[in-house]
Amino acid sequence: MGLLDKKYHDSNIIIVSLESALNWARKSSLWYEQFGLACCAIEMMATAASDYDFDRFGVIPRSSPRQADVMIVAGTVTMKMASRIERLYEQMSEPRYVISMGSCSNSGGPYWEHGYHVLKGVDKVIPVDVYVPGCPPRPEALLEGFLKLQDRITNESIIEPKVSEESEKKTTGKEPVGAE
Ligand code: SF4
């Protein structure tokens, strides 16, 4: 506060577009739904703990998908778990984001070839915004993923809000523009 003291005493007006202000607020308070499924979840928990301190970015965990802006899928997505992930994703309100953390969630990881019980990437059931590579990724990598997501939100237009392809398909019955 010392730096700001008196500096804006006489002229305390800041001019900024509404969109920039809202995007700044959104990117600075990303509440995440923690979807820890295997070993990667340990690194996700470490990122939230005091050494790496997620909170300093406004990133805090929520237990309910209805209160979450972003879902972190951290670990091995089994076939049985895939439908649960999809259901909880649908319960999040728009705009919603997904970070896929680790090789398992990105592509099946060590189970890619012979894991009959593992989904070969969570993006087979929900859209992913940021992929964090590694087996497991270190906390710094997950933090980098959040910074990338923040960049994305900064450049997003709230006039045309992000709507996932599935939602658009369900609402309009049409394929979204640009989809294959
Ligand atoms: S990517 Fe590696 S560390 Fe992460 S859940 Fe899979 S096997 Fe475990």
PDB file of C-alpha atoms and ligand atoms in Angstrom:
ATOM      1  CA  MET A   1       0.000   0.000   0.000  1.00  0.00           C
ATOM      2  CA  GLY A   2       2.903   2.310   0.683  1.00  0.00           C
ATOM      3  CA  LEU A   3       3.588   2.693  -3.046  1.00  0.00           C
ATOM      4  CA  LEU A   4       0.015   3.750  -3.773  1.00  0.00           C
ATOM      5  CA  ASP A   5      -0.290   6.106  -0.812  1.00  0.00           C
ATOM      6  CA  LYS A   6      -0.779   9.654  -2.002  1.00  0.00           C
ATOM      7  CA  LYS A   7       0.011   8.714  -5.609  1.00  0.00           C
ATOM      8  CA  TYR A   8      -3.683   8.628  -6.561  1.00  0.00           C
ATOM      9  CA  HIS A   9      -4.789  11.063  -3.895  1.00  0.00           C
ATOM     10  CA  ASP A  10      -5.803  13.833  -6.291  1.00  0.00           C
ATOM     11  CA  SER A  11      -6.641  11.889  -9.451  1.00  0.00           C
ATOM     12  CA  ASN A  12      -8.000   8.474  -8.567  1.00  0.00           C
ATOM     13  CA  ILE A  13      -9.754   7.611 -11.815  1.00  0.00           C
ATOM     14  CA  ILE A  14      -8.654   4.601 -13.837  1.00  0.00           C
ATOM     15  CA  ILE A  15     -10.083   4.173 -17.314  1.00  0.00           C
ATOM     16  CA  VAL A  16     -10.370   0.616 -18.586  1.00  0.00           C
ATOM     17  CA  SER A  17     -12.858  -1.277 -20.713  1.00  0.00           C
ATOM     18  CA  LEU A  18     -15.516  -3.253 -18.851  1.00  0.00           C
ATOM     19  CA  GLU A  19     -14.376  -6.394 -20.641  1.00  0.00           C
ATOM     20  CA  SER A  20     -10.775  -5.991 -19.465  1.00  0.00           C
ATOM     21  CA  ALA A  21     -11.887  -5.335 -15.881  1.00  0.00           C
ATOM     22  CA  LEU A  22     -14.132  -8.392 -15.820  1.00  0.00           C
ATOM     23  CA  ASN A  23     -11.504 -10.604 -17.423  1.00  0.00           C
ATOM     24  CA  TRP A  24      -8.951  -9.366 -14.878  1.00  0.00           C
ATOM     25  CA  ALA A  25     -11.338 -10.290 -12.066  1.00  0.00           C
ATOM     26  CA  ARG A  26     -12.125 -13.710 -13.603  1.00  0.00           C
ATOM     27  CA  LYS A  27      -8.522 -14.683 -14.177  1.00  0.00           C
ATOM     28  CA  SER A  28      -7.577 -13.562 -10.671  1.00  0.00           C
ATOM     29  CA  SER A  29     -10.072 -15.816  -8.919  1.00  0.00           C
ATOM     30  CA  LEU A  30      -9.962 -19.200 -10.623  1.00  0.00           C
ATOM     31  CA  TRP A  31     -11.649 -21.652  -8.272  1.00  0.00           C
ATOM     32  CA  TYR A  32     -10.891 -25.209  -9.164  1.00  0.00           C
ATOM     33  CA  GLU A  33     -12.627 -28.509  -8.797  1.00  0.00           C
ATOM     34  CA  GLN A  34     -10.003 -31.006  -7.732  1.00  0.00           C
ATOM     35  CA  PHE A  35     -10.261 -34.210  -9.677  1.00  0.00           C
ATOM     36  CA  GLY A  36      -7.316 -36.168  -8.294  1.00  0.00           C
ATOM     37  CA  LEU A  37      -7.351 -39.697  -9.693  1.00  0.00           C
ATOM     38  CA  ALA A  38      -3.876 -41.127  -9.149  1.00  0.00           C
ATOM     39  CA  CYS A  39      -0.241 -40.189  -8.471  1.00  0.00           C
ATOM     40  CA  CYS A  40      -0.520 -36.807 -10.252  1.00  0.00           C
ATOM     41  CA  ALA A  41      -2.975 -35.756  -7.551  1.00  0.00           C
ATOM     42  CA  ILE A  42      -0.134 -35.710  -5.019  1.00  0.00           C
ATOM     43  CA  GLU A  43       1.630 -33.037  -7.070  1.00  0.00           C
ATOM     44  CA  MET A  44      -1.637 -31.124  -7.419  1.00  0.00           C
ATOM     45  CA  MET A  45      -1.985 -31.131  -3.624  1.00  0.00           C
ATOM     46  CA  ALA A  46       1.634 -30.040  -3.248  1.00  0.00           C
ATOM     47  CA  THR A  47       0.937 -27.086  -5.554  1.00  0.00           C
ATOM     48  CA  ALA A  48      -1.850 -25.978  -3.248  1.00  0.00           C
ATOM     49  CA  ALA A  49       0.303 -26.290  -0.128  1.00  0.00           C
ATOM     50  CA  SER A  50       2.453 -23.553   1.372  1.00  0.00           C
ATOM     51  CA  ASP A  51       5.650 -24.079  -0.648  1.00  0.00           C
ATOM     52  CA  TYR A  52       4.010 -23.334  -3.993  1.00  0.00           C
ATOM     53  CA  ASP A  53       0.954 -21.521  -2.662  1.00  0.00           C
ATOM     54  CA  PHE A  54      -1.796 -21.591  -5.281  1.00  0.00           C
ATOM     55  CA  ASP A  55      -3.718 -19.040  -3.219  1.00  0.00           C
ATOM     56  CA  ARG A  56      -1.438 -16.187  -4.236  1.00  0.00           C
ATOM     57  CA  PHE A  57      -2.974 -16.419  -7.740  1.00  0.00           C
ATOM     58  CA  GLY A  58      -6.511 -16.495  -6.336  1.00  0.00           C
ATOM     59  CA  VAL A  59      -6.641 -20.208  -7.147  1.00  0.00           C
ATOM     60  CA  ILE A  60      -8.552 -22.010  -4.407  1.00  0.00           C
ATOM     61  CA  PRO A  61     -10.172 -25.474  -4.247  1.00  0.00           C
ATOM     62  CA  ARG A  62     -13.914 -26.076  -4.221  1.00  0.00           C
ATOM     63  CA  SER A  63     -15.726 -29.294  -3.463  1.00  0.00           C
ATOM     64  CA  SER A  64     -18.704 -28.590  -5.685  1.00  0.00           C
ATOM     65  CA  PRO A  65     -18.583 -28.321  -9.485  1.00  0.00           C
ATOM     66  CA  ARG A  66     -21.296 -25.658  -9.241  1.00  0.00           C
ATOM     67  CA  GLN A  67     -18.841 -23.295  -7.554  1.00  0.00           C
ATOM     68  CA  ALA A  68     -15.852 -24.124  -9.743  1.00  0.00           C
ATOM     69  CA  ASP A  69     -14.462 -22.250 -12.764  1.00  0.00           C
ATOM     70  CA  VAL A  70     -11.891 -24.848 -13.718  1.00  0.00           C
ATOM     71  CA  MET A  71     -11.570 -28.592 -13.332  1.00  0.00           C
ATOM     72  CA  ILE A  72      -8.110 -30.099 -12.862  1.00  0.00           C
ATOM     73  CA  VAL A  73      -8.075 -33.699 -14.015  1.00  0.00           C
ATOM     74  CA  ALA A  74      -4.971 -35.103 -12.345  1.00  0.00           C
ATOM     75  CA  GLY A  75      -4.280 -38.778 -12.881  1.00  0.00           C
ATOM     76  CA  THR A  76      -5.430 -41.911 -14.635  1.00  0.00           C
ATOM     77  CA  VAL A  77      -8.909 -41.681 -16.148  1.00  0.00           C
ATOM     78  CA  THR A  78     -10.399 -45.151 -16.104  1.00  0.00           C
ATOM     79  CA  MET A  79     -13.337 -46.093 -18.322  1.00  0.00           C
ATOM     80  CA  LYS A  80     -15.550 -46.267 -15.242  1.00  0.00           C
ATOM     81  CA  MET A  81     -14.526 -42.810 -14.069  1.00  0.00           C
ATOM     82  CA  ALA A  82     -14.952 -41.144 -17.468  1.00  0.00           C
ATOM     83  CA  SER A  83     -18.739 -40.849 -17.251  1.00  0.00           C
ATOM     84  CA  ARG A  84     -18.458 -39.344 -13.732  1.00  0.00           C
ATOM     85  CA  ILE A  85     -16.033 -36.716 -14.995  1.00  0.00           C
ATOM     86  CA  GLU A  86     -18.397 -35.879 -17.829  1.00  0.00           C
ATOM     87  CA  ARG A  87     -21.358 -35.574 -15.470  1.00  0.00           C
ATOM     88  CA  LEU A  88     -19.518 -33.275 -13.041  1.00  0.00           C
ATOM     89  CA  TYR A  89     -18.226 -31.161 -15.932  1.00  0.00           C
ATOM     90  CA  GLU A  90     -21.802 -30.654 -17.103  1.00  0.00           C
ATOM     91  CA  GLN A  91     -22.686 -29.380 -13.611  1.00  0.00           C
ATOM     92  CA  MET A  92     -20.165 -26.532 -13.872  1.00  0.00           C
ATOM     93  CA  SER A  93     -21.531 -23.238 -15.135  1.00  0.00           C
ATOM     94  CA  GLU A  94     -20.153 -21.430 -18.204  1.00  0.00           C
ATOM     95  CA  PRO A  95     -17.566 -20.191 -18.794  1.00  0.00           C
ATOM     96  CA  ARG A  96     -15.775 -23.284 -17.557  1.00  0.00           C
ATOM     97  CA  TYR A  97     -12.299 -24.572 -18.169  1.00  0.00           C
ATOM     98  CA  VAL A  98     -10.389 -27.828 -17.919  1.00  0.00           C
ATOM     99  CA  ILE A  99      -6.718 -28.419 -17.169  1.00  0.00           C
ATOM    100  CA  SER A 100      -5.499 -31.912 -17.961  1.00  0.00           C
ATOM    101  CA  MET A 101      -2.569 -32.697 -15.685  1.00  0.00           C
ATOM    102  CA  GLY A 102      -0.098 -35.441 -16.576  1.00  0.00           C
ATOM    103  CA  SER A 103       0.419 -38.027 -19.286  1.00  0.00           C
ATOM    104  CA  CYS A 104      -2.404 -40.320 -18.122  1.00  0.00           C
ATOM    105  CA  SER A 105      -5.021 -37.623 -18.384  1.00  0.00           C
ATOM    106  CA  ASN A 106      -3.469 -36.203 -21.559  1.00  0.00           C
ATOM    107  CA  SER A 107      -3.248 -39.427 -23.512  1.00  0.00           C
ATOM    108  CA  GLY A 108      -3.422 -42.547 -21.344  1.00  0.00           C
ATOM    109  CA  GLY A 109       0.201 -42.293 -20.173  1.00  0.00           C
ATOM    110  CA  PRO A 110       1.866 -45.642 -19.376  1.00  0.00           C
ATOM    111  CA  TYR A 111      -1.473 -47.332 -20.103  1.00  0.00           C
ATOM    112  CA  TRP A 112      -1.601 -45.959 -23.616  1.00  0.00           C
ATOM    113  CA  GLU A 113      -0.934 -49.215 -25.417  1.00  0.00           C
ATOM    114  CA  HIS A 114      -2.144 -52.030 -23.169  1.00  0.00           C
ATOM    115  CA  GLY A 115      -4.390 -50.361 -20.620  1.00  0.00           C
ATOM    116  CA  TYR A 116      -7.752 -51.754 -21.703  1.00  0.00           C
ATOM    117  CA  HIS A 117      -9.354 -50.073 -18.689  1.00  0.00           C
ATOM    118  CA  VAL A 118      -7.933 -46.567 -19.257  1.00  0.00           C
ATOM    119  CA  LEU A 119      -9.345 -43.773 -21.406  1.00  0.00           C
ATOM    120  CA  LYS A 120      -6.692 -42.549 -23.848  1.00  0.00           C
ATOM    121  CA  GLY A 121      -7.075 -38.914 -22.907  1.00  0.00           C
ATOM    122  CA  VAL A 122      -9.755 -37.080 -20.928  1.00  0.00           C
ATOM    123  CA  ASP A 123     -10.397 -34.960 -24.030  1.00  0.00           C
ATOM    124  CA  LYS A 124     -12.310 -37.943 -25.381  1.00  0.00           C
ATOM    125  CA  VAL A 125     -15.157 -36.985 -23.007  1.00  0.00           C
ATOM    126  CA  ILE A 126     -14.717 -33.274 -22.153  1.00  0.00           C
ATOM    127  CA  PRO A 127     -12.951 -30.357 -23.902  1.00  0.00           C
ATOM    128  CA  VAL A 128      -9.507 -29.532 -22.505  1.00  0.00           C
ATOM    129  CA  ASP A 129      -8.135 -25.970 -22.427  1.00  0.00           C
ATOM    130  CA  VAL A 130      -4.619 -26.612 -21.147  1.00  0.00           C
ATOM    131  CA  TYR A 131      -2.519 -29.788 -21.220  1.00  0.00           C
ATOM    132  CA  VAL A 132       0.241 -30.040 -18.606  1.00  0.00           C
ATOM    133  CA  PRO A 133       2.831 -32.648 -19.670  1.00  0.00           C
ATOM    134  CA  GLY A 134       4.769 -34.929 -17.325  1.00  0.00           C
ATOM    135  CA  CYS A 135       4.574 -38.154 -15.360  1.00  0.00           C
ATOM    136  CA  PRO A 136       3.935 -36.613 -12.959  1.00  0.00           C
ATOM    137  CA  PRO A 137       4.300 -32.907 -13.761  1.00  0.00           C
ATOM    138  CA  ARG A 138       6.002 -30.906 -11.029  1.00  0.00           C
ATOM    139  CA  PRO A 139       4.038 -28.189  -9.216  1.00  0.00           C
ATOM    140  CA  GLU A 140       5.855 -25.540 -11.278  1.00  0.00           C
ATOM    141  CA  ALA A 141       4.401 -27.117 -14.424  1.00  0.00           C
ATOM    142  CA  LEU A 142       0.865 -26.964 -13.050  1.00  0.00           C
ATOM    143  CA  LEU A 143       1.406 -23.328 -12.084  1.00  0.00           C
ATOM    144  CA  GLU A 144       2.589 -22.673 -15.634  1.00  0.00           C
ATOM    145  CA  GLY A 145      -0.629 -24.289 -16.855  1.00  0.00           C
ATOM    146  CA  PHE A 146      -2.649 -21.845 -14.768  1.00  0.00           C
ATOM    147  CA  LEU A 147      -0.657 -18.906 -16.142  1.00  0.00           C
ATOM    148  CA  LYS A 148      -1.452 -20.108 -19.660  1.00  0.00           C
ATOM    149  CA  LEU A 149      -5.126 -20.328 -18.736  1.00  0.00           C
ATOM    150  CA  GLN A 150      -4.980 -16.800 -17.316  1.00  0.00           C
ATOM    151  CA  ASP A 151      -3.531 -15.567 -20.634  1.00  0.00           C
ATOM    152  CA  ARG A 152      -6.363 -17.223 -22.459  1.00  0.00           C
ATOM    153  CA  ILE A 153      -8.993 -15.620 -20.215  1.00  0.00           C
ATOM    154  CA  THR A 154      -7.356 -12.188 -20.575  1.00  0.00           C
ATOM    155  CA  ASN A 155      -7.833 -12.373 -24.335  1.00  0.00           C
ATOM    156  CA  GLU A 156     -11.331 -13.816 -24.216  1.00  0.00           C
ATOM    157  CA  SER A 157     -14.371 -11.836 -25.245  1.00  0.00           C
ATOM    158  CA  ILE A 158     -17.213 -11.820 -22.743  1.00  0.00           C
ATOM    159  CA  ILE A 159     -19.464 -10.424 -25.437  1.00  0.00           C
ATOM    160  CA  GLU A 160     -19.157 -13.795 -27.108  1.00  0.00           C
ATOM    161  CA  PRO A 161     -18.659 -16.036 -24.042  1.00  0.00           C
ATOM    162  CA  LYS A 162     -16.827 -19.312 -24.282  1.00  0.00           C
ATOM    163  CA  VAL A 163     -19.357 -22.069 -24.774  1.00  0.00           C
ATOM    164  CA  SER A 164     -18.101 -25.605 -24.988  1.00  0.00           C
ATOM    165  CA  GLU A 165     -18.702 -27.528 -28.179  1.00  0.00           C
ATOM    166  CA  GLU A 166     -20.880 -30.064 -26.375  1.00  0.00           C
ATOM    167  CA  SER A 167     -23.088 -27.406 -24.827  1.00  0.00           C
ATOM    168  CA  GLU A 168     -23.503 -25.691 -28.167  1.00  0.00           C
ATOM    169  CA  LYS A 169     -24.396 -28.962 -29.811  1.00  0.00           C
ATOM    170  CA  LYS A 170     -26.910 -29.783 -27.069  1.00  0.00           C
ATOM    171  CA  THR A 171     -28.505 -26.320 -27.163  1.00  0.00           C
ATOM    172  CA  THR A 172     -28.652 -25.738 -30.895  1.00  0.00           C
ATOM    173  CA  GLY A 173     -28.502 -29.282 -32.216  1.00  0.00           C
ATOM    174  CA  LYS A 174     -25.828 -28.065 -34.669  1.00  0.00           C
ATOM    175  CA  GLU A 175     -22.115 -28.677 -34.972  1.00  0.00           C
ATOM    176  CA  PRO A 176     -20.163 -25.630 -33.728  1.00  0.00           C
ATOM    177  CA  VAL A 177     -18.432 -23.553 -36.384  1.00  0.00           C
ATOM    178  CA  GLY A 178     -14.951 -24.804 -37.108  1.00  0.00           C
ATOM    179  CA  ALA A 179     -15.510 -28.263 -35.598  1.00  0.00           C
ATOM    180  CA  GLU A 180     -14.582 -31.303 -37.647  1.00  0.00           C
TER     181      GLU A 180
HETATM  182  S1  SF4 B   1       0.888 -39.506 -15.500  1.00  0.00           S
HETATM  183 FE1  SF4 B   1       2.343 -40.762 -14.304  1.00  0.00          FE
HETATM  184  S2  SF4 B   1       2.330 -39.830 -12.276  1.00  0.00           S
HETATM  185 FE2  SF4 B   1       0.481 -39.098 -13.331  1.00  0.00          FE
HETATM  186  S3  SF4 B   1      -1.148 -40.518 -12.773  1.00  0.00           S
HETATM  187 FE3  SF4 B   1      -0.239 -41.283 -14.661  1.00  0.00          FE
HETATM  188  S4  SF4 B   1       1.319 -42.755 -14.010  1.00  0.00           S
HETATM  189 FE4  SF4 B   1       0.809 -41.490 -12.222  1.00  0.00          FE
END
